Coordinates of C-alpha atoms in Angstrom, one line a residue:
Chain A
M1 CA 68.4 55.6 87.0
N2 CA 70.7 58.1 85.3
F3 CA 70.0 61.7 84.5
T4 CA 72.8 62.7 82.2
L5 CA 73.5 65.8 80.1
N6 CA 75.6 65.2 77.0
V7 CA 77.0 68.4 75.6
L8 CA 77.4 68.3 71.8
G9 CA 78.2 71.9 71.1
T10 CA 79.0 75.1 73.0
A11 CA 79.6 77.6 70.2
S12 CA 77.4 80.6 69.5
A13 CA 76.8 81.7 65.9
L14 CA 80.3 81.0 64.6
P15 CA 81.7 77.5 65.3
T16 CA 85.4 77.3 66.1
T17 CA 87.8 74.4 65.9
E18 CA 86.9 73.4 69.4
R19 CA 83.3 74.3 69.5
H20 CA 80.3 73.0 67.5
P21 CA 77.0 74.9 67.5
S22 CA 74.4 74.4 70.1
A23 CA 73.1 70.9 70.7
Q24 CA 72.6 68.7 73.7
V25 CA 71.1 65.3 74.6
L26 CA 69.6 64.8 78.0
D27 CA 69.4 61.1 79.0
V28 CA 66.6 60.6 81.6
R29 CA 66.9 57.0 82.7
G30 CA 67.6 55.8 79.1
R31 CA 65.0 58.0 77.4
L32 CA 66.7 60.7 75.3
F33 CA 65.6 64.3 74.9
M34 CA 67.6 66.3 72.4
I35 CA 67.8 70.1 72.9
D36 CA 68.7 72.2 69.9
C37 CA 70.4 70.6 66.9
G38 CA 73.2 72.7 65.5
E39 CA 75.3 71.6 62.5
G40 CA 77.3 68.5 63.1
A41 CA 75.1 67.3 66.0
Q42 CA 74.9 63.8 64.4
M43 CA 78.7 63.5 64.1
Q44 CA 79.1 64.6 67.8
M45 CA 76.5 62.0 68.8
R46 CA 78.5 59.3 67.0
K47 CA 81.6 60.4 68.8
M48 CA 79.7 60.2 72.1
G49 CA 78.1 56.9 71.3
I50 CA 74.6 58.2 71.5
S51 CA 72.0 56.2 69.6
F52 CA 70.1 58.2 67.0
L53 CA 67.1 55.9 67.3
K54 CA 66.7 56.4 71.1
I55 CA 66.0 60.1 70.6
E56 CA 62.3 60.5 71.3
H57 CA 62.0 64.2 71.6
I58 CA 63.7 67.2 70.0
C59 CA 63.3 70.6 71.6
I60 CA 64.1 73.5 69.4
S61 CA 64.7 76.8 71.2
H62 CA 64.5 79.0 68.1
I63 CA 65.2 78.9 64.4
H64 CA 68.5 80.7 64.2
G65 CA 70.8 78.5 62.1
D66 CA 73.3 77.7 64.9
H67 CA 70.5 75.9 66.7
I68 CA 68.9 73.9 63.9
F69 CA 71.2 73.4 60.9
G70 CA 72.1 69.9 62.1
L71 CA 68.4 68.8 62.1
F72 CA 68.1 68.0 58.4
G73 CA 71.1 65.6 58.5
L74 CA 69.9 64.0 61.7
L75 CA 66.4 63.4 60.5
S76 CA 67.8 62.0 57.2
T77 CA 70.1 59.7 59.1
M78 CA 67.3 58.4 61.3
A79 CA 65.3 57.6 58.1
M80 CA 68.3 55.8 56.6
L81 CA 68.7 53.7 59.7
G82 CA 65.2 52.5 59.3
R83 CA 63.5 54.4 62.2
T84 CA 59.8 53.8 62.5
A85 CA 59.2 55.1 66.0
P86 CA 57.5 58.5 66.0
L87 CA 59.6 61.6 66.8
Y88 CA 58.3 64.6 68.7
I89 CA 59.6 68.0 67.8
Y90 CA 58.8 71.0 70.1
A91 CA 59.5 74.2 68.3
P92 CA 58.2 77.8 67.8
R93 CA 55.6 78.7 65.2
N94 CA 58.1 79.8 62.7
F95 CA 59.6 76.3 62.6
A96 CA 56.7 75.3 60.4
P97 CA 58.2 76.3 57.0
V98 CA 61.5 74.7 58.0
L99 CA 59.8 71.4 58.6
D100 CA 57.7 71.7 55.5
F101 CA 60.8 72.4 53.4
F102 CA 62.5 69.3 54.8
R103 CA 59.5 67.1 54.3
K104 CA 59.0 68.3 50.7
H105 CA 62.6 68.0 49.5
F106 CA 64.2 65.4 51.7
G107 CA 61.3 63.5 53.2
E108 CA 61.2 60.7 50.6
G109 CA 61.5 57.3 52.3
I110 CA 61.0 58.5 55.8
L111 CA 59.0 55.8 57.6
Y112 CA 58.5 57.5 61.0
E113 CA 56.0 60.1 61.9
I114 CA 57.2 63.6 63.0
Y115 CA 54.8 65.2 65.4
Y116 CA 55.4 68.9 65.6
V117 CA 54.3 70.5 68.9
V118 CA 54.0 74.2 68.4
L119 CA 55.3 76.4 71.3
D120 CA 53.5 79.7 71.9
M121 CA 53.2 79.9 75.6
T122 CA 53.8 83.1 77.7
E123 CA 54.8 81.2 80.9
P124 CA 56.0 77.6 81.7
V125 CA 53.6 75.0 80.3
K126 CA 53.9 71.2 80.5
V127 CA 54.1 70.0 76.9
Y128 CA 54.9 66.3 77.5
E129 CA 55.0 63.8 80.3
N130 CA 55.5 60.1 80.8
R131 CA 55.4 57.9 83.9
T132 CA 58.6 59.3 85.3
A133 CA 59.4 62.6 83.7
E134 CA 57.9 65.8 82.3
L135 CA 58.9 68.4 79.8
L136 CA 58.0 72.1 80.2
A137 CA 58.6 75.0 77.8
F138 CA 58.7 78.7 78.6
P139 CA 59.5 81.9 76.7
L140 CA 62.9 83.4 76.6
N141 CA 63.9 87.0 75.6
H142 CA 65.8 86.9 72.3
R143 CA 65.7 88.7 69.0
I144 CA 63.2 86.2 67.6
E145 CA 60.7 83.9 69.3
T146 CA 62.7 81.6 71.6
F147 CA 61.9 79.1 74.3
G148 CA 63.6 77.5 77.2
F149 CA 63.0 74.0 78.5
I150 CA 62.8 72.2 81.8
I151 CA 63.0 68.4 82.0
R152 CA 62.3 67.0 85.4
E153 CA 61.6 63.8 87.1
K154 CA 58.1 63.5 88.6
M155 CA 57.8 63.4 92.4
P156 CA 58.0 59.6 93.2
P157 CA 55.4 57.8 95.4
H158 CA 56.4 58.3 99.1
N159 CA 57.6 55.4 101.0
V160 CA 55.6 54.6 104.2
R161 CA 57.7 53.9 107.3
K162 CA 57.2 50.3 108.5
E163 CA 57.1 51.4 112.2
A164 CA 54.2 53.8 111.3
I165 CA 52.2 51.0 109.8
A166 CA 52.5 49.0 113.1
R167 CA 52.1 52.0 115.4
Y168 CA 48.9 53.3 113.8
G169 CA 47.5 50.1 112.4
L170 CA 47.3 51.8 108.9
T171 CA 44.7 50.5 106.5
L172 CA 45.5 49.9 102.8
A173 CA 43.6 53.1 102.0
E174 CA 45.6 55.1 104.5
I175 CA 48.8 53.7 103.1
G176 CA 47.7 54.9 99.6
T177 CA 47.0 58.3 101.0
L178 CA 50.5 58.5 102.5
K179 CA 52.1 57.3 99.3
R180 CA 50.4 60.2 97.4
G181 CA 52.2 62.5 99.8
E182 CA 49.0 63.4 101.8
D183 CA 48.3 63.4 105.5
V184 CA 46.0 60.8 106.9
I185 CA 43.0 62.4 108.6
R186 CA 41.2 60.3 111.3
E187 CA 38.4 61.2 113.6
D188 CA 40.7 61.3 116.5
G189 CA 43.5 63.3 114.8
V190 CA 46.0 63.6 111.9
I191 CA 48.9 61.4 111.0
S192 CA 51.3 63.7 109.2
N193 CA 52.9 62.5 106.0
E194 CA 56.2 63.8 107.2
E195 CA 56.1 61.6 110.3
A196 CA 54.8 58.4 108.6
A197 CA 56.4 58.6 105.2
Y198 CA 59.4 59.9 103.3
I199 CA 60.4 60.7 99.7
P200 CA 62.7 57.9 98.4
Y201 CA 64.7 60.4 96.4
V202 CA 64.5 64.1 95.5
P203 CA 63.4 64.4 91.8
R204 CA 66.1 65.8 89.6
S205 CA 65.6 68.6 87.1
Y206 CA 67.4 70.2 84.2
A207 CA 66.7 73.6 82.6
Y208 CA 68.0 75.0 79.3
C209 CA 68.1 78.7 78.7
S210 CA 69.7 79.7 75.4
D211 CA 69.5 82.2 73.7
T212 CA 68.3 84.9 76.1
A213 CA 68.8 88.3 77.6
P214 CA 67.9 88.4 81.3
F215 CA 64.3 89.2 82.3
P216 CA 62.5 89.4 85.6
E217 CA 60.3 86.3 85.5
L218 CA 63.1 83.9 84.5
A219 CA 64.6 83.2 88.0
Q220 CA 61.2 82.5 89.4
W221 CA 60.4 80.0 86.6
L222 CA 63.7 78.2 87.4
K223 CA 63.2 77.9 91.1
G224 CA 64.8 74.9 92.7
V225 CA 66.2 73.4 89.4
T226 CA 69.0 70.9 90.0
L227 CA 71.2 71.8 87.0
L228 CA 70.8 75.0 85.0
Y229 CA 72.4 75.4 81.6
H230 CA 72.4 79.1 80.8
E231 CA 74.0 80.8 77.9
S232 CA 76.9 83.1 78.7
T233 CA 77.9 84.4 75.3
F234 CA 79.8 87.4 76.6
P235 CA 82.0 88.4 79.5
D236 CA 80.9 91.2 81.8
A237 CA 82.9 93.8 79.8
M238 CA 80.6 93.3 76.9
T239 CA 77.3 94.0 78.6
E240 CA 76.3 96.5 76.0
M241 CA 76.9 94.1 73.2
A242 CA 74.9 91.4 75.1
A243 CA 71.9 93.8 75.4
K244 CA 72.1 94.7 71.8
T245 CA 72.0 91.1 70.6
F246 CA 69.6 89.8 73.3
H247 CA 72.2 87.6 74.9
S248 CA 73.6 87.2 78.5
T249 CA 76.9 88.0 80.1
T250 CA 78.6 85.8 82.7
L251 CA 77.3 88.0 85.6
Q252 CA 73.8 88.0 84.2
A253 CA 73.7 84.2 83.9
A254 CA 75.2 83.8 87.4
R255 CA 72.7 86.2 88.9
T256 CA 69.8 84.3 87.5
A257 CA 71.2 81.1 88.9
L258 CA 71.6 82.7 92.3
E259 CA 68.1 84.2 92.4
A260 CA 66.5 80.9 91.2
G261 CA 68.4 79.0 93.9
V262 CA 69.5 76.3 91.5
Q263 CA 72.0 73.7 92.7
R264 CA 74.5 73.9 89.8
L265 CA 75.1 76.2 86.9
V266 CA 76.8 75.2 83.7
V267 CA 77.3 77.8 80.9
G268 CA 78.0 77.7 77.2
H269 CA 77.2 79.4 73.9
Y270 CA 80.4 81.3 74.0
S271 CA 81.3 84.1 71.6
S272 CA 83.8 83.0 69.0
R273 CA 85.9 86.1 69.9
F274 CA 87.2 84.1 72.8
P275 CA 89.2 81.0 71.9
S276 CA 89.6 80.4 75.6
V277 CA 86.8 81.3 78.0
D278 CA 88.6 80.3 81.2
F279 CA 88.4 83.9 82.4
F280 CA 84.6 83.7 82.2
L281 CA 84.7 81.3 85.2
D282 CA 86.1 83.8 87.7
E283 CA 83.4 86.3 86.8
L284 CA 80.7 83.6 87.1
R285 CA 81.9 82.2 90.4
S286 CA 82.2 85.6 91.9
I287 CA 78.4 85.5 92.0
F288 CA 77.5 81.8 91.9
P289 CA 80.3 79.5 93.1
A290 CA 78.7 76.2 91.9
T291 CA 79.4 77.1 88.3
D292 CA 81.2 75.2 85.5
L293 CA 82.1 75.9 81.9
A294 CA 80.6 73.4 79.5
H295 CA 82.9 72.1 76.7
D296 CA 82.0 70.1 73.6
L297 CA 81.6 66.3 74.4
D298 CA 81.2 66.9 78.2
I299 CA 79.1 64.3 80.0
I300 CA 77.5 65.8 83.1
E301 CA 75.9 63.4 85.5
I302 CA 73.2 64.7 87.8
E303 CA 73.3 62.4 90.8
R304 CA 70.3 61.6 93.0
Chain B
M1 CA 101.5 78.3 41.8
N2 CA 99.8 75.5 43.9
F3 CA 97.0 73.2 42.8
T4 CA 95.8 71.5 45.9
L5 CA 92.9 69.4 46.8
N6 CA 91.6 69.7 50.4
V7 CA 89.4 66.8 51.3
L8 CA 86.8 67.7 54.0
G9 CA 84.7 64.6 53.9
T10 CA 84.7 61.1 52.5
A11 CA 81.5 59.5 53.9
S12 CA 78.6 58.5 51.8
A13 CA 75.0 59.0 53.1
L14 CA 75.8 58.1 56.7
P15 CA 78.7 59.9 58.4
T16 CA 80.9 57.9 60.8
T17 CA 83.2 59.0 63.6
E18 CA 86.1 59.2 61.1
R19 CA 84.2 60.5 58.0
H20 CA 82.3 63.6 57.3
P21 CA 79.9 63.8 54.4
S22 CA 81.1 64.9 50.9
A23 CA 82.9 68.3 50.7
Q24 CA 86.2 69.4 49.1
V25 CA 88.0 72.6 48.4
L26 CA 90.3 72.9 45.4
D27 CA 92.9 75.6 45.7
V28 CA 94.0 76.8 42.3
R29 CA 96.9 79.2 42.8
G30 CA 95.0 80.8 45.8
R31 CA 91.6 80.9 44.3
L32 CA 89.3 78.4 46.0
F33 CA 86.7 76.2 44.4
M34 CA 84.5 74.3 46.8
I35 CA 82.9 71.1 45.5
D36 CA 79.9 69.8 47.4
C37 CA 79.2 71.0 51.0
G38 CA 78.1 68.2 53.3
E39 CA 77.2 68.8 56.9
G40 CA 80.1 70.0 59.0
A41 CA 82.1 71.4 56.0
Q42 CA 82.7 74.7 57.8
M43 CA 84.1 73.0 60.9
Q44 CA 86.4 70.9 58.7
M45 CA 87.5 74.0 56.9
R46 CA 88.4 75.6 60.2
K47 CA 90.4 72.6 61.1
M48 CA 92.3 72.8 57.8
G49 CA 92.8 76.6 58.1
I50 CA 90.9 77.3 54.9
S51 CA 89.5 80.8 54.6
F52 CA 85.7 81.1 54.2
L53 CA 86.0 84.4 52.5
K54 CA 88.4 83.1 49.8
I55 CA 85.8 80.6 48.5
E56 CA 84.6 82.1 45.2
H57 CA 82.8 79.2 43.7
I58 CA 80.7 76.4 45.1
C59 CA 80.0 73.4 42.8
I60 CA 77.0 71.3 44.0
S61 CA 76.8 67.9 42.3
H62 CA 73.3 67.1 43.4
I63 CA 70.8 67.8 46.1
H64 CA 71.1 64.7 48.3
G65 CA 71.5 65.8 51.9
D66 CA 75.0 64.4 52.3
H67 CA 76.2 66.8 49.6
I68 CA 74.5 70.0 50.6
F69 CA 73.5 70.1 54.3
G70 CA 76.6 72.1 55.2
L71 CA 75.7 74.8 52.8
F72 CA 73.3 76.7 55.1
G73 CA 75.8 77.0 57.9
L74 CA 78.6 78.0 55.6
L75 CA 76.6 80.7 53.8
S76 CA 75.4 82.0 57.2
T77 CA 79.0 82.1 58.5
M78 CA 80.2 84.0 55.4
A79 CA 77.5 86.6 56.1
M80 CA 78.4 86.9 59.7
L81 CA 82.1 87.4 58.8
G82 CA 81.0 90.4 56.7
R83 CA 81.5 88.9 53.3
T84 CA 80.7 91.3 50.4
A85 CA 82.3 89.5 47.5
P86 CA 79.9 87.7 45.3
L87 CA 79.6 83.9 45.5
Y88 CA 78.9 81.7 42.5
I89 CA 77.0 78.5 43.0
Y90 CA 76.8 75.9 40.2
A91 CA 74.0 73.5 40.9
P92 CA 71.3 71.5 39.2
R93 CA 67.8 72.9 38.5
N94 CA 66.3 71.3 41.6
F95 CA 68.6 73.4 43.8
A96 CA 66.4 76.4 43.2
P97 CA 64.0 75.7 46.0
V98 CA 66.9 75.0 48.4
L99 CA 68.4 78.4 47.7
D100 CA 65.0 80.1 47.9
F101 CA 64.3 78.5 51.3
F102 CA 67.7 79.7 52.6
R103 CA 67.3 83.2 51.3
K104 CA 63.8 83.5 52.6
H105 CA 64.4 82.2 56.1
F106 CA 68.1 82.7 56.8
G107 CA 69.0 85.4 54.3
E108 CA 68.6 88.4 56.6
G109 CA 71.8 90.5 56.8
I110 CA 73.6 88.8 53.9
L111 CA 75.6 91.5 52.2
Y112 CA 77.0 89.4 49.3
E113 CA 75.4 88.4 46.1
I114 CA 74.8 84.7 45.4
Y115 CA 74.8 84.0 41.7
Y116 CA 73.2 80.6 41.0
V117 CA 74.4 79.1 37.7
V118 CA 72.0 76.4 36.7
L119 CA 73.5 73.1 35.4
D120 CA 71.5 71.3 32.8
M121 CA 74.0 70.2 30.1
T122 CA 74.2 66.7 28.5
E123 CA 77.9 66.8 27.9
P124 CA 80.9 68.8 29.3
V125 CA 80.3 72.5 29.1
K126 CA 82.5 75.3 30.4
V127 CA 80.6 77.3 33.0
Y128 CA 83.4 79.6 34.2
E129 CA 86.8 80.8 33.3
N130 CA 89.3 83.3 34.5
R131 CA 92.8 84.2 33.3
T132 CA 94.4 81.0 34.4
A133 CA 91.7 78.3 35.0
E134 CA 88.4 77.1 33.8
L135 CA 85.5 75.1 35.3
L136 CA 83.5 72.5 33.3
A137 CA 80.4 70.6 34.4
F138 CA 79.1 67.4 32.9
P139 CA 76.2 65.0 33.7
L140 CA 76.7 61.9 35.9
N141 CA 74.5 58.9 36.2
H142 CA 72.8 58.9 39.6
R143 CA 69.3 58.5 41.0
I144 CA 68.6 62.2 40.7
E145 CA 70.1 64.8 38.4
T146 CA 73.8 64.9 39.2
F147 CA 76.8 66.6 37.7
G148 CA 80.6 66.1 37.8
F149 CA 83.2 68.9 37.5
I150 CA 86.5 69.5 35.9
I151 CA 88.7 72.3 37.0
R152 CA 91.8 72.8 34.9
E153 CA 94.6 75.3 34.3
K154 CA 94.4 76.9 30.9
M155 CA 97.2 76.1 28.4
P156 CA 99.9 78.7 29.2
P157 CA 101.5 80.9 26.5
H158 CA 104.3 78.9 24.8
N159 CA 107.8 80.1 25.4
V160 CA 109.8 80.8 22.2
R161 CA 113.3 79.3 22.2
K162 CA 115.9 82.0 22.0
E163 CA 118.0 80.1 19.5
A164 CA 115.0 80.0 17.1
I165 CA 114.6 83.8 17.3
A166 CA 118.2 84.2 16.2
R167 CA 118.2 81.4 13.6
Y168 CA 115.0 82.5 11.8
G169 CA 115.1 86.2 12.5
L170 CA 111.6 85.9 14.0
T171 CA 109.4 89.1 13.8
L172 CA 107.3 90.2 16.8
A173 CA 104.2 89.0 14.9
E174 CA 105.8 85.6 14.4
I175 CA 106.8 85.4 18.0
G176 CA 103.1 86.1 18.9
T177 CA 102.0 83.3 16.6
L178 CA 104.4 80.8 18.3
K179 CA 103.3 82.0 21.8
R180 CA 99.7 81.1 20.9
G181 CA 100.9 77.6 20.1
E182 CA 100.6 78.0 16.3
D183 CA 103.1 77.3 13.5
V184 CA 104.7 80.2 11.6
I185 CA 103.9 79.9 7.9
R186 CA 106.3 81.8 5.6
E187 CA 106.3 81.8 1.8
D188 CA 109.4 79.7 1.8
G189 CA 108.2 77.1 4.4
V190 CA 106.8 76.4 7.9
I191 CA 108.5 76.9 11.2
S192 CA 106.9 74.3 13.4
N193 CA 105.8 75.4 16.9
E194 CA 107.3 72.2 18.3
E195 CA 110.7 73.2 17.0
A196 CA 110.7 76.9 17.9
A197 CA 108.7 76.9 21.1
Y198 CA 107.7 74.8 24.1
I199 CA 105.1 74.7 26.8
P200 CA 106.5 76.1 30.1
Y201 CA 104.4 73.6 32.1
V202 CA 101.7 71.0 31.4
P203 CA 98.4 72.4 32.6
R204 CA 97.0 70.5 35.6
S205 CA 93.5 69.4 35.9
Y206 CA 91.2 67.9 38.5
A207 CA 88.0 66.0 38.0
Y208 CA 85.3 65.2 40.5
C209 CA 82.8 62.3 39.9
S210 CA 80.4 61.7 42.8
D211 CA 77.8 60.2 42.9
T212 CA 77.6 58.0 39.8
A213 CA 77.2 54.6 38.3
P214 CA 79.6 53.9 35.4
F215 CA 78.4 55.0 31.9
P216 CA 80.1 54.8 28.5
E217 CA 80.9 58.5 27.8
L218 CA 82.5 59.2 31.2
A219 CA 86.0 58.0 30.5
Q220 CA 86.1 59.9 27.3
W221 CA 85.1 63.1 29.0
L222 CA 87.9 62.6 31.6
K223 CA 90.6 62.0 29.0
G224 CA 94.0 63.1 30.3
V225 CA 93.0 64.5 33.6
T226 CA 95.8 64.8 36.1
L227 CA 93.9 63.8 39.2
L228 CA 90.5 62.1 39.2
Y229 CA 88.4 61.9 42.4
H230 CA 85.9 59.2 41.8
E231 CA 83.4 57.8 44.2
S232 CA 83.9 54.2 45.2
T233 CA 81.0 53.6 47.6
F234 CA 81.2 49.8 47.5
P235 CA 83.7 47.0 47.1
D236 CA 83.5 44.7 44.1
A237 CA 81.4 42.1 46.0
M238 CA 78.6 44.6 46.2
T239 CA 78.2 45.3 42.5
E240 CA 74.5 44.6 42.5
M241 CA 73.9 47.0 45.4
A242 CA 76.0 49.6 43.5
A243 CA 73.9 49.2 40.4
K244 CA 70.7 49.5 42.4
T245 CA 71.7 52.7 44.1
F246 CA 73.5 54.2 41.1
H247 CA 76.9 54.1 42.7
S248 CA 80.3 52.7 41.7
T249 CA 82.4 49.9 43.0
T250 CA 86.1 49.9 43.4
L251 CA 86.6 48.1 40.1
Q252 CA 84.3 50.4 38.2
A253 CA 86.0 53.5 39.4
A254 CA 89.4 52.0 38.6
R255 CA 88.3 51.0 35.1
T256 CA 87.0 54.5 34.4
A257 CA 90.4 55.9 35.5
L258 CA 92.3 53.4 33.3
E259 CA 90.2 54.0 30.2
A260 CA 90.4 57.8 30.7
G261 CA 94.2 57.6 31.0
V262 CA 94.2 59.9 34.1
Q263 CA 97.5 60.3 35.9
R264 CA 96.2 59.6 39.4
L265 CA 93.0 58.3 41.0
V266 CA 91.8 59.1 44.5
V267 CA 88.6 57.6 45.7
G268 CA 86.1 58.3 48.5
H269 CA 82.4 58.4 49.4
Y270 CA 82.7 55.1 51.2
S271 CA 79.7 53.1 52.5
S272 CA 79.4 53.4 56.3
R273 CA 79.2 49.5 56.3
F274 CA 83.0 49.6 56.2
P275 CA 84.8 51.3 59.2
S276 CA 88.0 50.5 57.4
V277 CA 88.2 50.6 53.6
D278 CA 91.8 49.5 53.4
F279 CA 90.8 46.4 51.4
F280 CA 89.3 48.6 48.8
L281 CA 92.8 49.6 47.8
D282 CA 93.9 46.1 46.6
E283 CA 90.8 45.9 44.4
L284 CA 91.4 49.4 43.0
R285 CA 95.1 48.9 42.3
S286 CA 94.6 45.6 40.6
I287 CA 93.2 47.6 37.7
F288 CA 94.7 51.1 38.2
P289 CA 97.9 51.1 40.3
A290 CA 98.2 54.9 40.7
T291 CA 95.3 54.9 43.1
D292 CA 95.0 56.2 46.7
L293 CA 92.2 56.3 49.3
A294 CA 91.1 59.7 50.3
H295 CA 90.6 60.4 54.1
D296 CA 89.0 63.3 55.8
L297 CA 91.4 66.3 56.1
D298 CA 93.8 64.9 53.4
I299 CA 95.8 67.6 51.5
I300 CA 96.7 66.3 48.1
E301 CA 99.1 68.5 46.1
I302 CA 99.1 68.2 42.3
E303 CA 102.6 69.2 41.3
R304 CA 103.5 70.7 38.0

């Protein structure tokens, strides 16, 4: 029942010897969601032993090259490996000509369907769900149309306490009511869900915010997320440059995490000006202590 | 006065953990010719310490993804690094929509000119020359229009032997004639270039042949090349598969090298079926002993 973030790349626009462009794969109990697909993503996946064919969904935040130039190679490789399972790509409206170009010039022999889900929401909207998880997209604040993503486990059915069944002589219908998380209402009173049932585990959630300048609604949309990945392209001293390029600084990322009340913050998308970003960490933790720096090839487990 | 091949990738269609897709940089006395630009080429260049801005020419053999999907990232990076020097791209006719797509969707803020030289020759044709080197392109035999390249030093001016100047009382005009490699013709006889002058060094040459099935004219076009890089996608046992996919086997590559009388052969573009291709080498050397296997990040010096 794993919920694992695989970090393929932590560079911003210019890759370095240690950092590939943005790309991640979130493994939710064996079902893989890819988020952004910078150049070299397929080679990084090979290094991490991630199966190309298990990717069901690809979320594209925006069509800057450092977030999508690995897509053509990955889609081609999937085709050459004989993929037939459909692939869902969630991307902004201006992704359409990118996909058209690929299909027209490199789409020969592709046996799988690509379903392109167009993102154009102005607040968080659920764009996909299966039995156990759901995917939401929401707008970010960048130079071009850009979206963030939340992938979260659904609330599991509540477990009904055995002693409550005996004590109240619960009927099957009443047990069903409690499993759905509701109270049982009888003529002679209420059996509260809290007393008679419990959540077997707290659903985990992951949010991805890159690239973005800070904006008021963001923290509210991220309320209660377990793990937040937020870009932190620049240190605090470069706040002006961050504003000019619609990116975030260390302090801005940490403030959003604090305000949203997330459990953990991980940052990336570092400016190539800084071969080492270790000094980012002090700035980040001065506001939000539960912060870590992401590095290429990191595997981050989100425990229940 | 170096003449150095930098191997960025030796994979064929599917990259592996050890092999990036096709890309090379030939350094001719500090002027850089890139040949093919598979995904991840810019990251490999960073690892090898090759300057993006020193690339003057990019030769594209054909528009299969494993030979060009690194181009968008590299061209973008050159732009972000502030390149203003023009870039020459030599590529087949069907590269036009690829370049158009890049320019339209990712060309914002590019300050350098891209000159696209269309390849459509049926035999070797010189497509570029400078004071010391020249670039030729010629057709290969692949599933789609594909070209090979030869980059060679020009024949240097001959040195005139001091003793010949004294012995024959050579005039300045006659010395010029000898420098150009010609004989001096006097009324009373001929002073042969061979006797009175010598070549200060033998011009070096490099040829790139990938992807291609063997064909009769190829060896003749490669006559006397110093270093030949030839694809060797498959071992001899897969000759049928090679024919079907318009690729070469070990023995076919080695036979072309032998027939062309090249000095050295280096092979690459290995099928991903073979995590190790060490056994290719025995097959290759059984026909052409001066053969080596290329590996990613190899630096191959061609000495004078």
